[in-house]
PDB file of C-alpha atoms in Angstrom:
ATOM      1  CA  GLY A   1      17.570 -24.999   7.255  1.00 75.00           C
ATOM      2  CA  GLU A   2      17.477 -22.873   4.136  1.00 82.00           C
ATOM      3  CA  ASN A   3      19.861 -19.923   3.902  1.00 87.00           C
ATOM      4  CA  VAL A   4      19.142 -17.093   1.467  1.00 94.00           C
ATOM      5  CA  GLU A   5      21.619 -14.327   0.675  1.00 96.00           C
ATOM      6  CA  GLN A   6      20.591 -11.221  -1.241  1.00 97.00           C
ATOM      7  CA  HIS A   7      22.804  -8.588  -2.877  1.00 97.00           C
ATOM      8  CA  PRO A   8      23.182  -5.685  -3.029  1.00 97.00           C
ATOM      9  CA  SER A   9      21.560  -4.283   0.103  1.00 96.00           C
ATOM     10  CA  THR A  10      21.127  -0.891  -1.571  1.00 97.00           C
ATOM     11  CA  LEU A  11      21.045   0.038  -5.228  1.00 98.00           C
ATOM     12  CA  SER A  12      20.759   3.446  -6.825  1.00 98.00           C
ATOM     13  CA  VAL A  13      20.090   3.785 -10.553  1.00 98.00           C
ATOM     14  CA  GLN A  14      19.079   6.601 -12.845  1.00 97.00           C
ATOM     15  CA  GLU A  15      15.633   6.599 -14.363  1.00 97.00           C
ATOM     16  CA  GLY A  16      15.640   4.544 -17.518  1.00 97.00           C
ATOM     17  CA  ASP A  17      18.578   2.361 -16.505  1.00 97.00           C
ATOM     18  CA  SER A  18      18.320  -1.324 -15.587  1.00 98.00           C
ATOM     19  CA  ALA A  19      18.543  -2.784 -12.088  1.00 98.00           C
ATOM     20  CA  VAL A  20      19.623  -6.296 -11.140  1.00 98.00           C
ATOM     21  CA  ILE A  21      19.219  -7.925  -7.735  1.00 98.00           C
ATOM     22  CA  LYS A  22      20.710 -11.333  -7.009  1.00 98.00           C
ATOM     23  CA  CYS A  23      19.922 -14.064  -4.499  1.00 98.00           C
ATOM     24  CA  THR A  24      21.619 -17.336  -3.657  1.00 97.00           C
ATOM     25  CA  TYR A  25      20.179 -20.206  -1.654  1.00 96.00           C
ATOM     26  CA  SER A  26      21.500 -23.336  -0.006  1.00 93.00           C
ATOM     27  CA  ASP A  27      18.821 -26.059  -0.272  1.00 89.00           C
ATOM     28  CA  SER A  28      18.992 -27.674  -3.712  1.00 89.00           C
ATOM     29  CA  ALA A  29      15.471 -29.082  -3.187  1.00 88.00           C
ATOM     30  CA  SER A  30      13.938 -25.589  -3.167  1.00 89.00           C
ATOM     31  CA  ASN A  31      11.714 -25.167  -6.184  1.00 89.00           C
ATOM     32  CA  TYR A  32       9.675 -21.969  -5.863  1.00 91.00           C
ATOM     33  CA  PHE A  33      11.250 -18.513  -5.976  1.00 95.00           C
ATOM     34  CA  PRO A  34       9.043 -15.428  -5.566  1.00 95.00           C
ATOM     35  CA  TRP A  35      10.024 -11.781  -5.498  1.00 97.00           C
ATOM     36  CA  TYR A  36       8.229  -9.237  -3.336  1.00 97.00           C
ATOM     37  CA  LYS A  37       8.180  -5.444  -3.542  1.00 98.00           C
ATOM     38  CA  GLN A  38       7.617  -3.438  -0.366  1.00 97.00           C
ATOM     39  CA  GLU A  39       6.780   0.228  -0.595  1.00 96.00           C
ATOM     40  CA  LEU A  40       7.105   2.527   2.384  1.00 93.00           C
ATOM     41  CA  GLY A  41       4.414   1.877   4.965  1.00 90.00           C
ATOM     42  CA  LYS A  42       2.976  -1.102   3.127  1.00 93.00           C
ATOM     43  CA  GLY A  43       3.203  -4.854   3.230  1.00 95.00           C
ATOM     44  CA  PRO A  44       5.277  -6.840   0.727  1.00 96.00           C
ATOM     45  CA  GLN A  45       3.544  -7.441  -2.597  1.00 96.00           C
ATOM     46  CA  LEU A  46       4.282 -10.407  -4.864  1.00 94.00           C
ATOM     47  CA  ILE A  47       5.509  -9.085  -8.216  1.00 96.00           C
ATOM     48  CA  ILE A  48       6.830 -12.159  -9.993  1.00 96.00           C
ATOM     49  CA  ASP A  49       7.741 -15.742  -9.236  1.00 94.00           C
ATOM     50  CA  ILE A  50       9.488 -18.629 -10.936  1.00 93.00           C
ATOM     51  CA  ARG A  51       9.415 -22.372 -10.451  1.00 89.00           C
ATOM     52  CA  SER A  52      12.329 -24.710 -10.861  1.00 82.00           C
ATOM     53  CA  ASN A  53      11.213 -26.133 -14.191  1.00 80.00           C
ATOM     54  CA  VAL A  54      11.608 -22.723 -15.811  1.00 81.00           C
ATOM     55  CA  GLY A  55      14.859 -20.821 -16.414  1.00 91.00           C
ATOM     56  CA  GLU A  56      13.424 -17.387 -17.091  1.00 94.00           C
ATOM     57  CA  LYS A  57      10.134 -15.570 -16.736  1.00 94.00           C
ATOM     58  CA  LYS A  58       9.227 -12.106 -17.913  1.00 96.00           C
ATOM     59  CA  ASP A  59       6.372  -9.738 -17.146  1.00 94.00           C
ATOM     60  CA  GLN A  60       6.605  -6.417 -18.935  1.00 96.00           C
ATOM     61  CA  ARG A  61       9.629  -4.590 -17.473  1.00 97.00           C
ATOM     62  CA  ILE A  62      10.498  -7.185 -14.859  1.00 98.00           C
ATOM     63  CA  ALA A  63      12.096 -10.577 -15.371  1.00 97.00           C
ATOM     64  CA  VAL A  64      13.496 -13.305 -13.183  1.00 97.00           C
ATOM     65  CA  THR A  65      16.192 -15.793 -14.129  1.00 96.00           C
ATOM     66  CA  LEU A  66      17.004 -19.016 -12.304  1.00 96.00           C
ATOM     67  CA  ASN A  67      20.164 -21.091 -12.336  1.00 94.00           C
ATOM     68  CA  LYS A  68      19.393 -24.235 -10.341  1.00 92.00           C
ATOM     69  CA  THR A  69      22.856 -25.693 -10.784  1.00 92.00           C
ATOM     70  CA  ALA A  70      24.473 -22.662  -9.225  1.00 93.00           C
ATOM     71  CA  LYS A  71      21.556 -22.137  -6.832  1.00 95.00           C
ATOM     72  CA  HIS A  72      21.007 -18.512  -7.643  1.00 95.00           C
ATOM     73  CA  PHE A  73      18.262 -16.404  -9.151  1.00 97.00           C
ATOM     74  CA  SER A  74      18.018 -12.761 -10.123  1.00 98.00           C
ATOM     75  CA  LEU A  75      15.451 -10.016 -10.574  1.00 98.00           C
ATOM     76  CA  HIS A  76      15.907  -7.722 -13.563  1.00 98.00           C
ATOM     77  CA  ILE A  77      14.050  -4.435 -13.902  1.00 98.00           C
ATOM     78  CA  THR A  78      14.461  -2.590 -17.198  1.00 97.00           C
ATOM     79  CA  GLU A  79      13.630   1.026 -18.015  1.00 98.00           C
ATOM     80  CA  THR A  80      13.371   1.861 -14.335  1.00 98.00           C
ATOM     81  CA  GLN A  81      10.905   4.508 -13.201  1.00 97.00           C
ATOM     82  CA  PRO A  82      10.653   6.480  -9.933  1.00 96.00           C
ATOM     83  CA  GLU A  83       7.727   4.294  -8.846  1.00 96.00           C
ATOM     84  CA  ASP A  84      10.064   1.295  -8.884  1.00 98.00           C
ATOM     85  CA  SER A  85      11.764   2.767  -5.798  1.00 98.00           C
ATOM     86  CA  ALA A  86      11.071   0.323  -2.964  1.00 98.00           C
ATOM     87  CA  VAL A  87      12.595  -2.544  -1.008  1.00 97.00           C
ATOM     88  CA  TYR A  88      12.700  -5.819  -2.917  1.00 98.00           C
ATOM     89  CA  PHE A  89      12.819  -9.224  -1.230  1.00 97.00           C
ATOM     90  CA  CYS A  90      13.605 -12.562  -2.784  1.00 97.00           C
ATOM     91  CA  ALA A  91      12.251 -15.716  -1.164  1.00 94.00           C
ATOM     92  CA  VAL A  92      12.738 -19.437  -1.440  1.00 93.00           C
ATOM     93  CA  TYR A  93      10.344 -22.331  -0.844  1.00 88.00           C
ATOM     94  CA  ASN A  94      10.371 -26.117  -1.066  1.00 81.00           C
ATOM     95  CA  THR A  95       6.934 -27.337  -2.153  1.00 75.00           C
ATOM     96  CA  GLY A  96       7.841 -30.919  -1.340  1.00 72.00           C
ATOM     97  CA  THR A  97       8.310 -30.304   2.359  1.00 69.00           C
ATOM     98  CA  ALA A  98       5.820 -27.421   2.541  1.00 63.00           C
ATOM     99  CA  SER A  99       8.436 -25.649   4.580  1.00 66.00           C
ATOM    100  CA  LYS A 100       8.210 -21.974   5.379  1.00 78.00           C
ATOM    101  CA  LEU A 101       9.009 -19.271   2.887  1.00 86.00           C
ATOM    102  CA  THR A 102      12.548 -18.061   3.610  1.00 89.00           C
ATOM    103  CA  PHE A 103      13.161 -14.415   2.739  1.00 92.00           C
ATOM    104  CA  GLY A 104      16.322 -12.634   1.726  1.00 94.00           C
ATOM    105  CA  THR A 105      17.437  -9.562   3.636  1.00 93.00           C
ATOM    106  CA  GLY A 106      16.077  -7.102   1.090  1.00 95.00           C
ATOM    107  CA  THR A 107      17.452  -4.595  -1.421  1.00 97.00           C
ATOM    108  CA  ARG A 108      16.549  -0.936  -1.193  1.00 97.00           C
ATOM    109  CA  LEU A 109      16.253   0.335  -4.782  1.00 98.00           C
ATOM    110  CA  GLN A 110      16.344   4.071  -5.386  1.00 98.00           C
ATOM    111  CA  VAL A 111      15.540   5.342  -8.865  1.00 97.00           C
ATOM    112  CA  THR A 112      16.779   8.888  -9.324  1.00 95.00           C
ATOM    113  CA  LEU A 113      15.610  11.400 -11.905  1.00 90.00           C
TER     114      LEU A 113
ATOM    115  CA  ASP B   1     -11.449  -7.717  -3.025  1.00 63.00           C
ATOM    116  CA  ALA B   2     -10.511  -5.818   0.138  1.00 80.00           C
ATOM    117  CA  GLY B   3      -7.249  -7.676   0.597  1.00 94.00           C
ATOM    118  CA  VAL B   4      -5.863  -8.708   3.953  1.00 97.00           C
ATOM    119  CA  ILE B   5      -7.079  -6.370   6.693  1.00 97.00           C
ATOM    120  CA  GLN B   6      -5.072  -5.687   9.830  1.00 98.00           C
ATOM    121  CA  SER B   7      -5.890  -3.624  12.872  1.00 97.00           C
ATOM    122  CA  PRO B   8      -4.764  -1.493  14.465  1.00 97.00           C
ATOM    123  CA  ARG B   9      -2.313   0.072  11.994  1.00 97.00           C
ATOM    124  CA  HIS B  10      -0.306   1.602  14.797  1.00 97.00           C
ATOM    125  CA  GLU B  11      -0.094   0.637  18.443  1.00 97.00           C
ATOM    126  CA  VAL B  12       1.891   2.350  21.166  1.00 98.00           C
ATOM    127  CA  THR B  13       1.869   0.723  24.566  1.00 97.00           C
ATOM    128  CA  GLU B  14       3.870   0.614  27.757  1.00 97.00           C
ATOM    129  CA  MET B  15       6.039  -2.277  28.767  1.00 97.00           C
ATOM    130  CA  GLY B  16       4.064  -4.932  30.605  1.00 97.00           C
ATOM    131  CA  GLN B  17       0.772  -4.237  28.864  1.00 97.00           C
ATOM    132  CA  GLU B  18      -1.120  -6.773  26.806  1.00 97.00           C
ATOM    133  CA  VAL B  19      -1.233  -6.170  23.070  1.00 98.00           C
ATOM    134  CA  THR B  20      -3.646  -7.799  20.630  1.00 98.00           C
ATOM    135  CA  LEU B  21      -3.175  -7.558  16.880  1.00 98.00           C
ATOM    136  CA  ARG B  22      -5.978  -8.560  14.542  1.00 98.00           C
ATOM    137  CA  CYS B  23      -6.126  -9.942  11.021  1.00 98.00           C
ATOM    138  CA  LYS B  24      -8.855 -10.707   8.522  1.00 98.00           C
ATOM    139  CA  PRO B  25      -7.536 -12.829   5.619  1.00 97.00           C
ATOM    140  CA  ILE B  26      -8.775 -12.640   2.064  1.00 96.00           C
ATOM    141  CA  SER B  27     -12.092 -14.442   1.690  1.00 95.00           C
ATOM    142  CA  GLY B  28     -11.560 -17.975   0.413  1.00 92.00           C
ATOM    143  CA  HIS B  29      -7.973 -18.225   1.610  1.00 93.00           C
ATOM    144  CA  ASN B  30      -7.369 -21.056   4.055  1.00 91.00           C
ATOM    145  CA  SER B  31      -3.760 -20.453   5.085  1.00 92.00           C
ATOM    146  CA  LEU B  32      -2.743 -17.560   7.302  1.00 94.00           C
ATOM    147  CA  PHE B  33       0.705 -16.409   8.347  1.00 95.00           C
ATOM    148  CA  TRP B  34       1.946 -13.985  11.000  1.00 97.00           C
ATOM    149  CA  TYR B  35       5.315 -12.312  10.361  1.00 96.00           C
ATOM    150  CA  ARG B  36       7.436  -9.850  12.282  1.00 97.00           C
ATOM    151  CA  GLN B  37       9.703  -7.370  10.499  1.00 95.00           C
ATOM    152  CA  THR B  38      12.621  -5.559  12.110  1.00 94.00           C
ATOM    153  CA  MET B  39      15.727  -3.901  10.715  1.00 89.00           C
ATOM    154  CA  MET B  40      17.957  -6.360  12.515  1.00 88.00           C
ATOM    155  CA  ARG B  41      16.194  -9.623  11.703  1.00 87.00           C
ATOM    156  CA  GLY B  42      14.242  -8.853   8.546  1.00 89.00           C
ATOM    157  CA  LEU B  43      11.022 -10.752   7.906  1.00 92.00           C
ATOM    158  CA  GLU B  44      10.480 -13.627  10.342  1.00 91.00           C
ATOM    159  CA  LEU B  45       7.630 -16.118  10.205  1.00 92.00           C
ATOM    160  CA  LEU B  46       6.066 -16.411  13.643  1.00 95.00           C
ATOM    161  CA  ILE B  47       3.232 -18.877  13.067  1.00 94.00           C
ATOM    162  CA  TYR B  48       1.275 -20.421  10.218  1.00 91.00           C
ATOM    163  CA  PHE B  49      -2.327 -21.705  10.219  1.00 93.00           C
ATOM    164  CA  ASN B  50      -4.038 -23.950   7.694  1.00 91.00           C
ATOM    165  CA  ASN B  51      -7.811 -24.400   7.940  1.00 92.00           C
ATOM    166  CA  ASN B  52      -7.706 -22.567  11.288  1.00 94.00           C
ATOM    167  CA  VAL B  53      -5.233 -25.077  12.764  1.00 93.00           C
ATOM    168  CA  PRO B  54      -1.719 -23.988  13.772  1.00 93.00           C
ATOM    169  CA  ILE B  55       0.738 -25.924  11.589  1.00 89.00           C
ATOM    170  CA  ASP B  56       4.080 -24.381  12.475  1.00 88.00           C
ATOM    171  CA  ASP B  57       4.635 -22.153  15.498  1.00 91.00           C
ATOM    172  CA  SER B  58       8.380 -22.675  15.738  1.00 89.00           C
ATOM    173  CA  GLY B  59       8.956 -18.992  15.053  1.00 90.00           C
ATOM    174  CA  MET B  60       7.020 -17.756  18.051  1.00 94.00           C
ATOM    175  CA  PRO B  61       9.780 -16.209  20.120  1.00 88.00           C
ATOM    176  CA  GLU B  62       8.526 -16.825  23.642  1.00 87.00           C
ATOM    177  CA  ASP B  63       5.551 -17.926  25.677  1.00 92.00           C
ATOM    178  CA  ARG B  64       4.574 -14.285  25.870  1.00 96.00           C
ATOM    179  CA  PHE B  65       3.391 -14.632  22.283  1.00 97.00           C
ATOM    180  CA  SER B  66       0.215 -16.511  21.407  1.00 97.00           C
ATOM    181  CA  ALA B  67      -1.945 -16.692  18.286  1.00 98.00           C
ATOM    182  CA  LYS B  68      -5.434 -17.942  17.607  1.00 97.00           C
ATOM    183  CA  MET B  69      -7.633 -18.448  14.603  1.00 97.00           C
ATOM    184  CA  PRO B  70     -11.168 -19.114  15.851  1.00 96.00           C
ATOM    185  CA  ASN B  71     -12.637 -19.105  12.344  1.00 95.00           C
ATOM    186  CA  ALA B  72     -11.640 -18.757   8.707  1.00 94.00           C
ATOM    187  CA  SER B  73     -12.046 -14.994   8.674  1.00 95.00           C
ATOM    188  CA  PHE B  74     -10.255 -13.868  11.823  1.00 96.00           C
ATOM    189  CA  SER B  75      -6.968 -14.320  13.633  1.00 98.00           C
ATOM    190  CA  THR B  76      -5.285 -12.634  16.578  1.00 98.00           C
ATOM    191  CA  LEU B  77      -1.692 -12.349  17.729  1.00 98.00           C
ATOM    192  CA  LYS B  78      -1.352 -11.519  21.410  1.00 98.00           C
ATOM    193  CA  ILE B  79       1.694 -10.414  23.352  1.00 97.00           C
ATOM    194  CA  GLN B  80       1.418 -10.535  27.124  1.00 97.00           C
ATOM    195  CA  PRO B  81       3.320  -8.944  28.763  1.00 96.00           C
ATOM    196  CA  SER B  82       4.851  -6.758  26.069  1.00 97.00           C
ATOM    197  CA  GLU B  83       8.504  -5.678  26.147  1.00 97.00           C
ATOM    198  CA  PRO B  84      10.413  -2.924  24.291  1.00 97.00           C
ATOM    199  CA  ARG B  85      12.187  -5.540  22.154  1.00 96.00           C
ATOM    200  CA  ASP B  86       8.806  -6.560  20.749  1.00 97.00           C
ATOM    201  CA  SER B  87       8.688  -3.248  18.878  1.00 97.00           C
ATOM    202  CA  ALA B  88       8.401  -4.122  15.181  1.00 97.00           C
ATOM    203  CA  VAL B  89       5.993  -4.200  12.276  1.00 98.00           C
ATOM    204  CA  TYR B  90       3.757  -7.251  12.383  1.00 98.00           C
ATOM    205  CA  PHE B  91       2.319  -8.530   9.124  1.00 98.00           C
ATOM    206  CA  CYS B  92      -0.440 -10.975   8.441  1.00 97.00           C
ATOM    207  CA  ALA B  93      -0.525 -12.793   5.093  1.00 96.00           C
ATOM    208  CA  SER B  94      -2.905 -15.296   3.557  1.00 94.00           C
ATOM    209  CA  THR B  95      -3.068 -17.709   0.660  1.00 91.00           C
ATOM    210  CA  TRP B  96      -5.056 -20.724  -0.512  1.00 87.00           C
ATOM    211  CA  GLY B  97      -4.014 -24.334  -0.166  1.00 76.00           C
ATOM    212  CA  VAL B  98      -1.345 -25.793   2.049  1.00 69.00           C
ATOM    213  CA  GLY B  99       1.997 -24.092   1.914  1.00 63.00           C
ATOM    214  CA  SER B 100       3.450 -20.731   1.131  1.00 63.00           C
ATOM    215  CA  TYR B 101       2.602 -20.059  -2.496  1.00 76.00           C
ATOM    216  CA  GLU B 102       1.603 -16.550  -3.513  1.00 86.00           C
ATOM    217  CA  GLN B 103       1.127 -15.016  -0.114  1.00 91.00           C
ATOM    218  CA  TYR B 104      -0.856 -11.785   0.062  1.00 93.00           C
ATOM    219  CA  PHE B 105       0.279  -9.459   2.818  1.00 96.00           C
ATOM    220  CA  GLY B 106      -1.724  -6.997   4.841  1.00 97.00           C
ATOM    221  CA  PRO B 107      -0.555  -3.419   5.493  1.00 96.00           C
ATOM    222  CA  GLY B 108       0.975  -4.346   8.841  1.00 97.00           C
ATOM    223  CA  THR B 109       0.685  -3.127  12.422  1.00 98.00           C
ATOM    224  CA  ARG B 110       3.514  -0.953  13.686  1.00 98.00           C
ATOM    225  CA  LEU B 111       3.960  -1.785  17.361  1.00 98.00           C
ATOM    226  CA  THR B 112       5.959   0.427  19.675  1.00 98.00           C
ATOM    227  CA  VAL B 113       6.507  -0.685  23.249  1.00 98.00           C
ATOM    228  CA  THR B 114       7.933   2.012  25.517  1.00 97.00           C
TER     229      THR B 114
END
């Protein structure tokens, strides 16, 4: 089955700095890569996703890059703010097999003042 | 839109008791997922329904766990009998179409089994 590794497990940045979270996956047929943000006491919320025919996607301060050859993708958050503090999960999905969404282990991001 | 609704938000029960968790998906969504989240194992898919039919229940840990979806707007996850190792946060998520695109998660039910 699919194996997803996510790094780092914790990340602390100062407000205004950038944060980068990386994920690698094993199944080269995977073609959908969402990122979820989970705030304390809440369920994960989809914040951005990318499909395998695109190398980069940006939405305001967040962006995701995908390298299909190397089988890794990354979440970039620029100009971080305290409200960005949360746990972030990457996930991987193969639309061809309609297999389950496989989640990474999560990154706890702390934005300090 | 009210989003995915789960009840109860918190449940504390004694070992051996039956526990029933409830979920109302977003109106119009036809796929529903039950997940369990723990520190040790992260987010695990337990079961997935499409058009009220269970499609993949390979994640259901034991026969003590069962899930139903009697109609498009309601699903239950039942644990009988409950055990302390079942303590976790249980999430319900929904989406449209077949598959796992753009899942919308509920707030979760925090279950504690003593």
